[in-house]
Coordinates of C-alpha atoms in Angstrom, one line a residue:
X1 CA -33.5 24.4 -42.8
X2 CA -35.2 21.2 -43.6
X3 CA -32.6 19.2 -43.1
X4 CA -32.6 19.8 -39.5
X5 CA -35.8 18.7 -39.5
X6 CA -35.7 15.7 -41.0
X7 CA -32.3 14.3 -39.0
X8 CA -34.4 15.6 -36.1
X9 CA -36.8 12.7 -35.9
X10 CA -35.2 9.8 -34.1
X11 CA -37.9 7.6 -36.4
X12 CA -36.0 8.7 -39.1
X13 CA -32.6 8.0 -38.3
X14 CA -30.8 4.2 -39.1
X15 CA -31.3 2.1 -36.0
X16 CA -27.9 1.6 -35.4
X17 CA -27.2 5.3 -35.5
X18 CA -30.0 5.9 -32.8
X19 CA -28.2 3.2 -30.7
X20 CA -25.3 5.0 -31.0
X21 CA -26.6 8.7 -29.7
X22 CA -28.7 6.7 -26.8
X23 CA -25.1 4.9 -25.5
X24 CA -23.4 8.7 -26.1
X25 CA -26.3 10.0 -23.7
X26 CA -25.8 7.0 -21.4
X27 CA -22.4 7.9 -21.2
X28 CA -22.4 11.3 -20.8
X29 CA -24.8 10.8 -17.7
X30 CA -22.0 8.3 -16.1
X31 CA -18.9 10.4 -16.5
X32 CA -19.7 12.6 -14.1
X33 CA -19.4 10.3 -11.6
X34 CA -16.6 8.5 -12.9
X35 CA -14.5 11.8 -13.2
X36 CA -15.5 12.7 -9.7
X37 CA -14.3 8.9 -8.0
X38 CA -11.0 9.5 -10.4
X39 CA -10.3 12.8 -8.9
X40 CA -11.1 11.7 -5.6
X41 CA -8.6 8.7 -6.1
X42 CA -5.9 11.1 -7.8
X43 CA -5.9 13.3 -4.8
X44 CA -5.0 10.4 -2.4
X45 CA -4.1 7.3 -4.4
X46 CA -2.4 6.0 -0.9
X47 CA -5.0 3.7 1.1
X48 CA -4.1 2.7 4.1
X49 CA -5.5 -0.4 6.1
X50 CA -7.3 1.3 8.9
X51 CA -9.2 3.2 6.0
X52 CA -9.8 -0.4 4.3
X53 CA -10.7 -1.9 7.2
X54 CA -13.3 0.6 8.0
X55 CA -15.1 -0.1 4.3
X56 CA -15.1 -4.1 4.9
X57 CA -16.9 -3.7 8.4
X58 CA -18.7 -1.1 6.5
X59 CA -20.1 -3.7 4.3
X60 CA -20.5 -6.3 6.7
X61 CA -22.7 -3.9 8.7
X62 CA -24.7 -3.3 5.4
X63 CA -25.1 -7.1 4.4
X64 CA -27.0 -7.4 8.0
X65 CA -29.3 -4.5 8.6
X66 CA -30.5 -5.3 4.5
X67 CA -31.0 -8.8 5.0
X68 CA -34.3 -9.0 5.0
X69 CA -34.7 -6.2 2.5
X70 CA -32.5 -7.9 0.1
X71 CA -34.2 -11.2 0.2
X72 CA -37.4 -9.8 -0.2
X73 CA -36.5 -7.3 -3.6
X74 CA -35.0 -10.8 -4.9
X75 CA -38.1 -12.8 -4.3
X76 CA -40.1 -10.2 -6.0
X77 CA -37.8 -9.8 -8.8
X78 CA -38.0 -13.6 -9.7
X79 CA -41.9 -14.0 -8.5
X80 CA -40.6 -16.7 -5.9
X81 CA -37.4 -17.2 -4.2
X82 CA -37.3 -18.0 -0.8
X83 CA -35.2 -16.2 1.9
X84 CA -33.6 -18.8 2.8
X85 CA -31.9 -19.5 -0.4
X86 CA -30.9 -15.8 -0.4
X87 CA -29.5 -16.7 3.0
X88 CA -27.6 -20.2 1.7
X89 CA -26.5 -18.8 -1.9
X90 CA -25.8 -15.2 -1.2
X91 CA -25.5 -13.8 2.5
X92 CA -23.0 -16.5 3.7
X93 CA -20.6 -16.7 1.1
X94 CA -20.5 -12.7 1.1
X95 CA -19.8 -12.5 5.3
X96 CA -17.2 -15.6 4.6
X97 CA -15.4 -13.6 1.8
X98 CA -15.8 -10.2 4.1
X99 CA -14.3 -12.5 7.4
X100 CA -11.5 -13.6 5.1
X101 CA -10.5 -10.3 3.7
X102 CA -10.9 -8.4 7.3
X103 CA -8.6 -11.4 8.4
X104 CA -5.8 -11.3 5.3
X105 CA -5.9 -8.4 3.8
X106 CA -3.2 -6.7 6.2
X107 CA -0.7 -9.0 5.5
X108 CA -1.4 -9.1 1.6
X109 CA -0.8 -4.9 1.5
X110 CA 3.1 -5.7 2.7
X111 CA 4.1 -7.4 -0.1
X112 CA 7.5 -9.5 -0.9
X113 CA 10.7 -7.9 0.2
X114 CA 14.7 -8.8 -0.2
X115 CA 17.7 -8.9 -1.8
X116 CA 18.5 -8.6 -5.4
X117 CA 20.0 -11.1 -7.4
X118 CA 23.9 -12.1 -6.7
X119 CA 25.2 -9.8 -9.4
X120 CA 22.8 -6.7 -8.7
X121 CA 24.2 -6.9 -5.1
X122 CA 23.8 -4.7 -2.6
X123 CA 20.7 -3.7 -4.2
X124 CA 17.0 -4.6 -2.6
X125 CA 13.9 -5.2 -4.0
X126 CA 10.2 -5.0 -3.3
X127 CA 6.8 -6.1 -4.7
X128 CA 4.5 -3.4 -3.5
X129 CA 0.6 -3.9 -4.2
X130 CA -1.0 -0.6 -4.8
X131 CA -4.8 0.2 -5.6
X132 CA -5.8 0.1 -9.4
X133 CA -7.8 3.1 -9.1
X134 CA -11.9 3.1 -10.1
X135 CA -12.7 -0.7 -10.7
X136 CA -15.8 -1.3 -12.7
X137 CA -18.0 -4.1 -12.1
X138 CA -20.9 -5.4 -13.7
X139 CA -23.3 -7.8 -11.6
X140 CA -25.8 -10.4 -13.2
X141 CA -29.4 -10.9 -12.4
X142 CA -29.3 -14.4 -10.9
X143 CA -27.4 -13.9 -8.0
X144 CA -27.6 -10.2 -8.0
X145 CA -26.2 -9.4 -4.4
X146 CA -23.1 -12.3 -3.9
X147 CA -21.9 -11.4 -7.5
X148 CA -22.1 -7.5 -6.3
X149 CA -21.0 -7.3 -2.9
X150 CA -17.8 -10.3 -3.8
X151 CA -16.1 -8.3 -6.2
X152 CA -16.5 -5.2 -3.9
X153 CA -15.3 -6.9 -0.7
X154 CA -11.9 -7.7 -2.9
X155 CA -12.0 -4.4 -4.5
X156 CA -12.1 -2.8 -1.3
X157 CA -9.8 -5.0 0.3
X158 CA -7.2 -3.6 -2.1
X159 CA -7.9 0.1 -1.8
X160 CA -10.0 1.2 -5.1
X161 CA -13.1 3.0 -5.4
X162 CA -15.7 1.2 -7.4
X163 CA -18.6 1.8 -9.7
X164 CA -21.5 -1.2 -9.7
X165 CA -24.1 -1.7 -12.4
X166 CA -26.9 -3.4 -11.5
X167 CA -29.1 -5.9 -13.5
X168 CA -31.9 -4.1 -14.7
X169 CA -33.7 -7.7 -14.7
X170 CA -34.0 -7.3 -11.2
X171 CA -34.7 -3.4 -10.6
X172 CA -36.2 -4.0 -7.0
X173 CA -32.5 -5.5 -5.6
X174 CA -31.2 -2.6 -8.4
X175 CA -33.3 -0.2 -6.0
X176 CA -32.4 -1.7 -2.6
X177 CA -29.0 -2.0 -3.3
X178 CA -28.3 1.3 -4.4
X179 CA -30.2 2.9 -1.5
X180 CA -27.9 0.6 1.1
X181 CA -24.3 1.5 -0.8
X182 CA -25.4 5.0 -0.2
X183 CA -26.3 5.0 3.5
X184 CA -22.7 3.3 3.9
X185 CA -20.6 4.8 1.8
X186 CA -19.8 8.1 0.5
X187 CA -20.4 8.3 -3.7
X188 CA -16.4 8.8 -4.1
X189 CA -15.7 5.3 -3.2
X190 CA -19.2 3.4 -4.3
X191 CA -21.8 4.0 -6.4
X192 CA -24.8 2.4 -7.8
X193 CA -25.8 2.4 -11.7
X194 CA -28.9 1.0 -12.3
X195 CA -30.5 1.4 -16.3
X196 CA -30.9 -0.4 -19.0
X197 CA -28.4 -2.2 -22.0
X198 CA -27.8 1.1 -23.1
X199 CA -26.5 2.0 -19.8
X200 CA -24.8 -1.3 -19.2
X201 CA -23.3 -0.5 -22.8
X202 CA -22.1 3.0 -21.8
X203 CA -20.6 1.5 -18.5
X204 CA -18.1 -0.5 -20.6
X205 CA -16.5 2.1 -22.4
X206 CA -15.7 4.2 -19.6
X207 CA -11.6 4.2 -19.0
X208 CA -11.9 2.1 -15.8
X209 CA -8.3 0.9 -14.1
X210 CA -10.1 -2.8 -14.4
X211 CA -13.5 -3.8 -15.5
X212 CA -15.5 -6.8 -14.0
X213 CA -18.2 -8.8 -15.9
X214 CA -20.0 -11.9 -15.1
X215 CA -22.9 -13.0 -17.3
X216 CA -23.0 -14.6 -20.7
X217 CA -20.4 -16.0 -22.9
X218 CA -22.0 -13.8 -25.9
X219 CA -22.3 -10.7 -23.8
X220 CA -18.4 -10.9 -23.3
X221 CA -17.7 -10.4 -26.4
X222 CA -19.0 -6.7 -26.6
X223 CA -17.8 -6.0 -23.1
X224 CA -14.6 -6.9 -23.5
X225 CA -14.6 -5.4 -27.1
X226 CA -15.4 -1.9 -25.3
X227 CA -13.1 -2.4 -23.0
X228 CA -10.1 -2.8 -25.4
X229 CA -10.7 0.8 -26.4
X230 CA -8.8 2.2 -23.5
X231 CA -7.0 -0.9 -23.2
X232 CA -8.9 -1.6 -19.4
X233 CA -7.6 -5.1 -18.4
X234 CA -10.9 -7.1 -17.7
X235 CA -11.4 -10.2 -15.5
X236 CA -14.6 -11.9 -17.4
X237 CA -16.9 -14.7 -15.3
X238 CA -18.6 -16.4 -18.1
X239 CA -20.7 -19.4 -18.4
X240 CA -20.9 -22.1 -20.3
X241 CA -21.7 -26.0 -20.2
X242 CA -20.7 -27.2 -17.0
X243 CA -20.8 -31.2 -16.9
X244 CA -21.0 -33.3 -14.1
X245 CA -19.2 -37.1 -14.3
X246 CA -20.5 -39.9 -12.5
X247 CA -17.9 -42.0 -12.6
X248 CA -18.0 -46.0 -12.6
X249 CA -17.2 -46.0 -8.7
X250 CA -19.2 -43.4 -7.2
X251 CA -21.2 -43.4 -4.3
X252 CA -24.3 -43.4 -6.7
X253 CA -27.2 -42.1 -4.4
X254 CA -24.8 -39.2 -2.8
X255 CA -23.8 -38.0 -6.4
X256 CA -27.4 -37.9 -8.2
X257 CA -28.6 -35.9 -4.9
X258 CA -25.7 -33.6 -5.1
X259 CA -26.1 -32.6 -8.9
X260 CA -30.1 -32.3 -8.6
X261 CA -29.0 -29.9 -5.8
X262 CA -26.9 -28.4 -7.9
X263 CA -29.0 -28.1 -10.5
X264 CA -32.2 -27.5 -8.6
X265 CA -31.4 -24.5 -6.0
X266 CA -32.5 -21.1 -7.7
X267 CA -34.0 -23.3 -10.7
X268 CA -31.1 -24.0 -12.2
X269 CA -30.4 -20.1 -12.6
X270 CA -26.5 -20.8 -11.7
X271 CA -23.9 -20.0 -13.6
X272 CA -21.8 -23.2 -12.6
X273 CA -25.2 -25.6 -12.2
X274 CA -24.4 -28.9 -13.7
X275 CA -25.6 -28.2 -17.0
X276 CA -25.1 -32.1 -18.4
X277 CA -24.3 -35.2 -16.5
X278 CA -22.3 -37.8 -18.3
X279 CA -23.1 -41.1 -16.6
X280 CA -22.1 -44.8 -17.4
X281 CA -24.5 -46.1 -20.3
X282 CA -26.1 -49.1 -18.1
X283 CA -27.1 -46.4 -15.2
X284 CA -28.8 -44.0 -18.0
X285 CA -32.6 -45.5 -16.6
X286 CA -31.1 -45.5 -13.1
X287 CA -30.5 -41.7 -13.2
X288 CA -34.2 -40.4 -14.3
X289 CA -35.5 -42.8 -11.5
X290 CA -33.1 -41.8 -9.1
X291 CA -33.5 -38.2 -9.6
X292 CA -37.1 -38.6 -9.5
X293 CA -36.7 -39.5 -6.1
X294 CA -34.3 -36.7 -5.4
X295 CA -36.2 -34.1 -6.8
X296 CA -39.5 -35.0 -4.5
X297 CA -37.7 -35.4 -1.4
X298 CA -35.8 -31.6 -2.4
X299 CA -39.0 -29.9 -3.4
X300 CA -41.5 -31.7 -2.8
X301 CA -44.7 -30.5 -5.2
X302 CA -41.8 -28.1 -7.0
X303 CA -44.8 -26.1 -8.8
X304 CA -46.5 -25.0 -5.7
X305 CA -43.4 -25.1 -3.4
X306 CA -42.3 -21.7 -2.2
X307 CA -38.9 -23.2 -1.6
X308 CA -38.7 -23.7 -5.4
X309 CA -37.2 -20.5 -7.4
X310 CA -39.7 -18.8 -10.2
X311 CA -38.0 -18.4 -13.5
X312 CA -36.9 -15.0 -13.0
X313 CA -38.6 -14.0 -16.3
X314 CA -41.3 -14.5 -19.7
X315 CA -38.5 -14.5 -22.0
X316 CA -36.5 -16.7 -19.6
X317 CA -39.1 -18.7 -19.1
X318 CA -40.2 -18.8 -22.8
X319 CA -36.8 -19.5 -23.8
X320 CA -36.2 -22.6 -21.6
X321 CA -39.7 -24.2 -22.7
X322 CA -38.3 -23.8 -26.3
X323 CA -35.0 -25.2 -25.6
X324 CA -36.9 -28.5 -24.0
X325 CA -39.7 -28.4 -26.7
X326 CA -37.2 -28.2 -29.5
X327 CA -35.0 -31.0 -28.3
X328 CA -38.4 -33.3 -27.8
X329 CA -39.4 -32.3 -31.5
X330 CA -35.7 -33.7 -32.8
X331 CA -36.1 -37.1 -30.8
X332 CA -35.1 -36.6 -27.0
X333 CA -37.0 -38.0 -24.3
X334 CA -38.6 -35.7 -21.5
X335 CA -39.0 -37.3 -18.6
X336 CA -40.5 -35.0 -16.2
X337 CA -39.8 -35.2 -12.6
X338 CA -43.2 -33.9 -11.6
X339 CA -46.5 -34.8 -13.0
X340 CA -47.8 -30.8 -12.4
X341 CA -47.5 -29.0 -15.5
X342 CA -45.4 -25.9 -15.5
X343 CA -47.3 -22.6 -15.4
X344 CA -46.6 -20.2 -17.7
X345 CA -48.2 -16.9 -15.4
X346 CA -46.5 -18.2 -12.5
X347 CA -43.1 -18.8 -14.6
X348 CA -43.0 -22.3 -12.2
X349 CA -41.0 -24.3 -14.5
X350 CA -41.0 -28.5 -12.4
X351 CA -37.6 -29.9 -13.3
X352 CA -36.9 -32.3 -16.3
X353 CA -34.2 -34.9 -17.2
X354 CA -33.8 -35.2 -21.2
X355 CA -32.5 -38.4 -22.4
X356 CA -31.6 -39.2 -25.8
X357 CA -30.1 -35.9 -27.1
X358 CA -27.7 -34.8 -29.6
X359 CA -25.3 -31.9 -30.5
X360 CA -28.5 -31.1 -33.6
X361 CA -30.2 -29.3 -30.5
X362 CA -29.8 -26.3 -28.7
X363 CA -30.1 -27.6 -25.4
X364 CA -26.9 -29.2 -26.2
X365 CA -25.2 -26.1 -27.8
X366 CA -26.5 -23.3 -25.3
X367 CA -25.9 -22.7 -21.7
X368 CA -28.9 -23.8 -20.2
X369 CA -29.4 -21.7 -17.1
X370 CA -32.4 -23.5 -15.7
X371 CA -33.7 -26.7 -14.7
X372 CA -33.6 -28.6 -17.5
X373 CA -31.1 -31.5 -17.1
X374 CA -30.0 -33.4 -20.5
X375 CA -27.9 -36.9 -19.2
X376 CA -25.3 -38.4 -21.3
X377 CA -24.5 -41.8 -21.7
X378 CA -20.7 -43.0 -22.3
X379 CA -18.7 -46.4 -22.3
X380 CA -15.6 -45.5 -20.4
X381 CA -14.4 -43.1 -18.7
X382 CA -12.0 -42.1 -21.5
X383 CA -14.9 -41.6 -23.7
X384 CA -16.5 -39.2 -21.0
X385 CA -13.1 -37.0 -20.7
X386 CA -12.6 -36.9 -24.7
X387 CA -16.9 -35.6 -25.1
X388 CA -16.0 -32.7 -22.2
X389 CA -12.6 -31.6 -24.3
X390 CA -13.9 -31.6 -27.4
X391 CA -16.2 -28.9 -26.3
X392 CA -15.6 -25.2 -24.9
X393 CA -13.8 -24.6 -21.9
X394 CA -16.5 -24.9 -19.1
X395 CA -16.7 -22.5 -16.3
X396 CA -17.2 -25.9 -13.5
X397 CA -16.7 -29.8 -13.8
X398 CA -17.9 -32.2 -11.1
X399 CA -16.8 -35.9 -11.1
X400 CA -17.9 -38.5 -8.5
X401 CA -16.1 -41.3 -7.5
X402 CA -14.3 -43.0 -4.6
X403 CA -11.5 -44.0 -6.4
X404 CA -8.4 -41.3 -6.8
X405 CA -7.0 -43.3 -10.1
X406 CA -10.0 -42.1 -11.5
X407 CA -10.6 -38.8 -10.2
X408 CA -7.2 -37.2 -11.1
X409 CA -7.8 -39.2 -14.6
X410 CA -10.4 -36.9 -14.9
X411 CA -9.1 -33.9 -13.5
X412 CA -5.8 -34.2 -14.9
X413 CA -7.5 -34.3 -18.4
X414 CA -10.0 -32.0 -18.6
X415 CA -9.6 -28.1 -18.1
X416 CA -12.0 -26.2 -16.2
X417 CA -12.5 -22.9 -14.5
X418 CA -12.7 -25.1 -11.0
X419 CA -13.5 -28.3 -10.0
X420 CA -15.4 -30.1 -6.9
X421 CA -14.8 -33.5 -6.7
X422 CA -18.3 -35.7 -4.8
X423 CA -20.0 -32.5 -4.7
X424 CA -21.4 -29.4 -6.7
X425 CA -21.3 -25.5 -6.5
X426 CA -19.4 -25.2 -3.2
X427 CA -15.8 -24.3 -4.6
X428 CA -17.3 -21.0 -5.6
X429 CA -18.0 -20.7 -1.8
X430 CA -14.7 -21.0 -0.5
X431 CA -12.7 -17.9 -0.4
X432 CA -9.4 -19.3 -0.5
X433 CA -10.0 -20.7 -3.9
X434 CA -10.1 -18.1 -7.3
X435 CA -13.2 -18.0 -8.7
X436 CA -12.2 -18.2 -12.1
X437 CA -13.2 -19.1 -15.8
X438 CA -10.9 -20.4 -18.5
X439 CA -11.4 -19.8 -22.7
X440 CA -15.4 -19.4 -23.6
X441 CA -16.0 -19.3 -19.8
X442 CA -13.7 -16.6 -19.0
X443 CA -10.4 -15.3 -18.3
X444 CA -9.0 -14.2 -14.6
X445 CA -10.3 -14.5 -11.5
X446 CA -11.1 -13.5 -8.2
X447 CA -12.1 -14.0 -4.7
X448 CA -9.6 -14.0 -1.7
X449 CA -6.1 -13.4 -2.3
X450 CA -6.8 -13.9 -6.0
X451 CA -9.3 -11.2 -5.9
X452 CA -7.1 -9.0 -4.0
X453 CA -4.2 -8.9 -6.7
X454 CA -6.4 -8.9 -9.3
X455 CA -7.6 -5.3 -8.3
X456 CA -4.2 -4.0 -7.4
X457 CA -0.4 -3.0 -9.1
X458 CA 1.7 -5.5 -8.0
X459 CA 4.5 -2.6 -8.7
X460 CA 8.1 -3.3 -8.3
X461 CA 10.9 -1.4 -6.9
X462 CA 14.6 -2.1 -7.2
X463 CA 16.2 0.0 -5.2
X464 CA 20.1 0.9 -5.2
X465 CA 22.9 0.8 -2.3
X466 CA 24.7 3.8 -1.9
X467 CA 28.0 1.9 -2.9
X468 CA 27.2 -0.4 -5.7
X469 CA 29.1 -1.8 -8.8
X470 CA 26.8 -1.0 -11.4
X471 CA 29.8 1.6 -12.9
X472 CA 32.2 -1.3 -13.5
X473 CA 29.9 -1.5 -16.9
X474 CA 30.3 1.6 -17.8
X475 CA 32.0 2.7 -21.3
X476 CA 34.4 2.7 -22.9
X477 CA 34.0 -1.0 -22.8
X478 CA 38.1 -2.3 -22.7
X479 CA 39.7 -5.2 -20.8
X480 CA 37.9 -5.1 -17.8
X481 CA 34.4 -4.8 -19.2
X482 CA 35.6 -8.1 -20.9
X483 CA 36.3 -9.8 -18.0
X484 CA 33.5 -8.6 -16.3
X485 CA 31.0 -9.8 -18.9
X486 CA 32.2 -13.1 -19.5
X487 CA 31.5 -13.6 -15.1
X488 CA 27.7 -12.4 -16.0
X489 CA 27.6 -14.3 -19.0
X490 CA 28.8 -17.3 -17.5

């Protein structure tokens, strides 16, 4: 019996087999509760709106008696972020998705109804949305209660049952969270996974009826790779370099305020923070000094500044100080914003501009999820358009300007997962718009309506008149048949 000895120590087995068995043990801990929200779905697939409406005040009622418990798990999960950024970037775009979806969802369940088509007459038709079923979804760590509780709201709204996994980069929200869903809901329509990647691995391969992810580019890969095993259509929220355009007639002190607040709220730990700014050549010594200015006025003293986010973790922190330290060891400029160090024990990381970069350094390459902030010289505006398309897809683009020749130049020839135009961030926060990717930054979308149809069957019925022509096709095809088909055929 030695063999069954030797397989038996996990030091002896091939890493990628013990993977394997941990994310077979993963999974057999979530099926469970999978099976039980499929069985519960099976035995009443039919969700009417009072029912719906009930889980959307539900979780309104939730996203207010957990306020402050939410903010304060996030602060402690990042070492520093203030409530009231919790309040600003999570809380109300949550209750303005909820309001919306309490307000629309009613008339999205009815669906299209009418005639068929001249020849299929006196037929009817119907577009009938119907509930998916379980719908997966798979929250980040950076904003770790909107990127929950919006894809729930729509999920809801449409009448599935739905399965969350936490981040386990922020375990005391993970913790909070799961406690909350659980006062307000019974475990057949939500439930909380928290865990680790193996869990987050496991979670992917179950046989969802649709699978949300939002994270990074890289990540999606694997997630939607899992997913194609059952073949469980996925709606992926990426990342990816999102520029920012100052263009030659913009408003110049609104637009570098805008994209240092952009960049600057949570630290740059936004999935659609201006991640570059291309900016007319002459106005590249204008911009450092400018967002100087900016950044002291914002967060004044950003190291010691409780309003300033943490870097939510070492290796995040680690990670960004190698990015800027790399790109000053190929030839870029750092031009800090602060004169206070950064603290490593702290993970305070004060804001930097980069100047002088190249597509040699990973700053360049890589998302940058922080506040680093490389600026980009161009000539003309054509020359800003062709450096945004000859690079991935990005997730958001921002261009500033006051004339409309210009902005729909831009617009027009660039493709983007959204755009704001004189602004940043806030077309993520307006429910009547998809939140969406496109290519490396992601495919679907939701939020709203979007969101709504995304997690449902648009099924559709054609149903027949009692007296009906169809049998004027019938065989044997002769003389009539003839005629008839050269009238269809036109």
């Amino acid at each position: 019996m030695g063999h069954n000895h030797e397989l038996g120590g996990l030091h002896d087995v091939p890493p990628a087999l013990h993977a394997a068995s941990e994310d077979d043990s993963a999974r057999a801990m979530l099926l469970p509760r999978f099976d039980a929200m499929h069985r519960a779905h099976d035995s009443a697939p039919h969700v009417d709106w009072p029912t719906r409406k009930g889980h959307l005040k539900a979780l309104q009622t939730m996203l207010r008696k957990y306020r402050e418990a939410f903010a304060t798990a996030i602060d402690e999960d990042f070492g520093g972020r203030s409530a009231q950024e919790t309040d600003m970037l999570e809380l109300f775009p949550s209750h303005g998705n909820l309001k919306h979806a309490l307000a629309h969802t009613r008339q999205w369940m009815r669906g299209t109804h009418g005639w068929a088509n001249l020849w299929l007459l006196p037929a009817r038709t119907a577009i009938v949305p119907q509930p998916l079923g379980v719908v997966g979804v798979i929250v980040p760590w950076n904003y770790p209660l909107f990127l929950a509780v919006g894809p729930l709201t729509d999920a809801l709204a449409a009448g599935n049952r739905v399965m969350i996994k936490v981040s386990e980069v922020a375990p005391r929200f993970a913790d909070v969270f799961a406690k909350a869903i659980a006062e307000f809901f019974p475990a057949d329509w939500v439930t909380v996974v928290s865990g680790d990647a193996q869990v987050a691995r496991a979670f992917s391969t179950l046989p969802f009826d649709h699978l949300l992810f939002t994270g990074a580019t890289s990540i999606g890969h694997h997630v939607m790779r899992a997913a194609s095993e059952h073949l469980t259509p996925v709606t992926l929220e990426l990342g990816g370099k999102s520029p920012a355009i100052i263009g030659p007639g913009a408003r110049w002190d609104h637009a570098v305020e805008r994209i240092m607040f952009g960049k600057l709220v949570n630290a740059g730990q936004t999935c659609i923070a201006p991640d570059y700014v291309l900016v007319p050549r002459e106005k590249l010594d204008a911009f450092v000094a400018s967002a100087r200015e900016v950044a002291a006025r914002l967060y004044p003293d950003a190291v010691n500044n409780p309003q300033y986010t943490s870097i939510v973790s070492p290796r995040h922190f680690e990670r960004l100080m190698g990015l800027a330290g790399e790109a000053a060891a190929q030839g870029a400029t750092s031009h800090a914003l602060f004169d206070a160090p950064a603290q490593a024990e702290r993970r305070r990381l004060p804001p930097v501009v980069l100047t002088g970069v190249h597509e040699g350094m990973r700053v360049m390459r890589e998302e940058i999820f922080g506040p680093l902030l490389p600026v980009v010289p161009y000539d003309d505006l054509d020359a800003a358009i062709a450096y945004v398309n000859e690079r991935p897809r990005p997730l958001a683009l921002y261009i500033f300007d006051t004339d409309e020749t210009r902005i729909d130049r831009v617009v027009d020839g660039t493709i983007s997962g959204g755009v704001t135009i004189n602004d940043t961030l806030l077309h993520a926060a307006e429910h009547g718009l998809p939140f969406s990717g496109v290519g490396a930054s992601g495919m679907g979308g939701y939020h709203g309506e979007v969101g709504f149809r995304t997690f449902s069957k648009e099924k559709p019925i054609f149903r027949q008149a009692r007296f009906n022509g169809a049998g004027l096709l019938n065989p044997p095809y002769g003389k009539r048949f003839a005629m008839m088909i050269r009238q269809l055929l036109g």
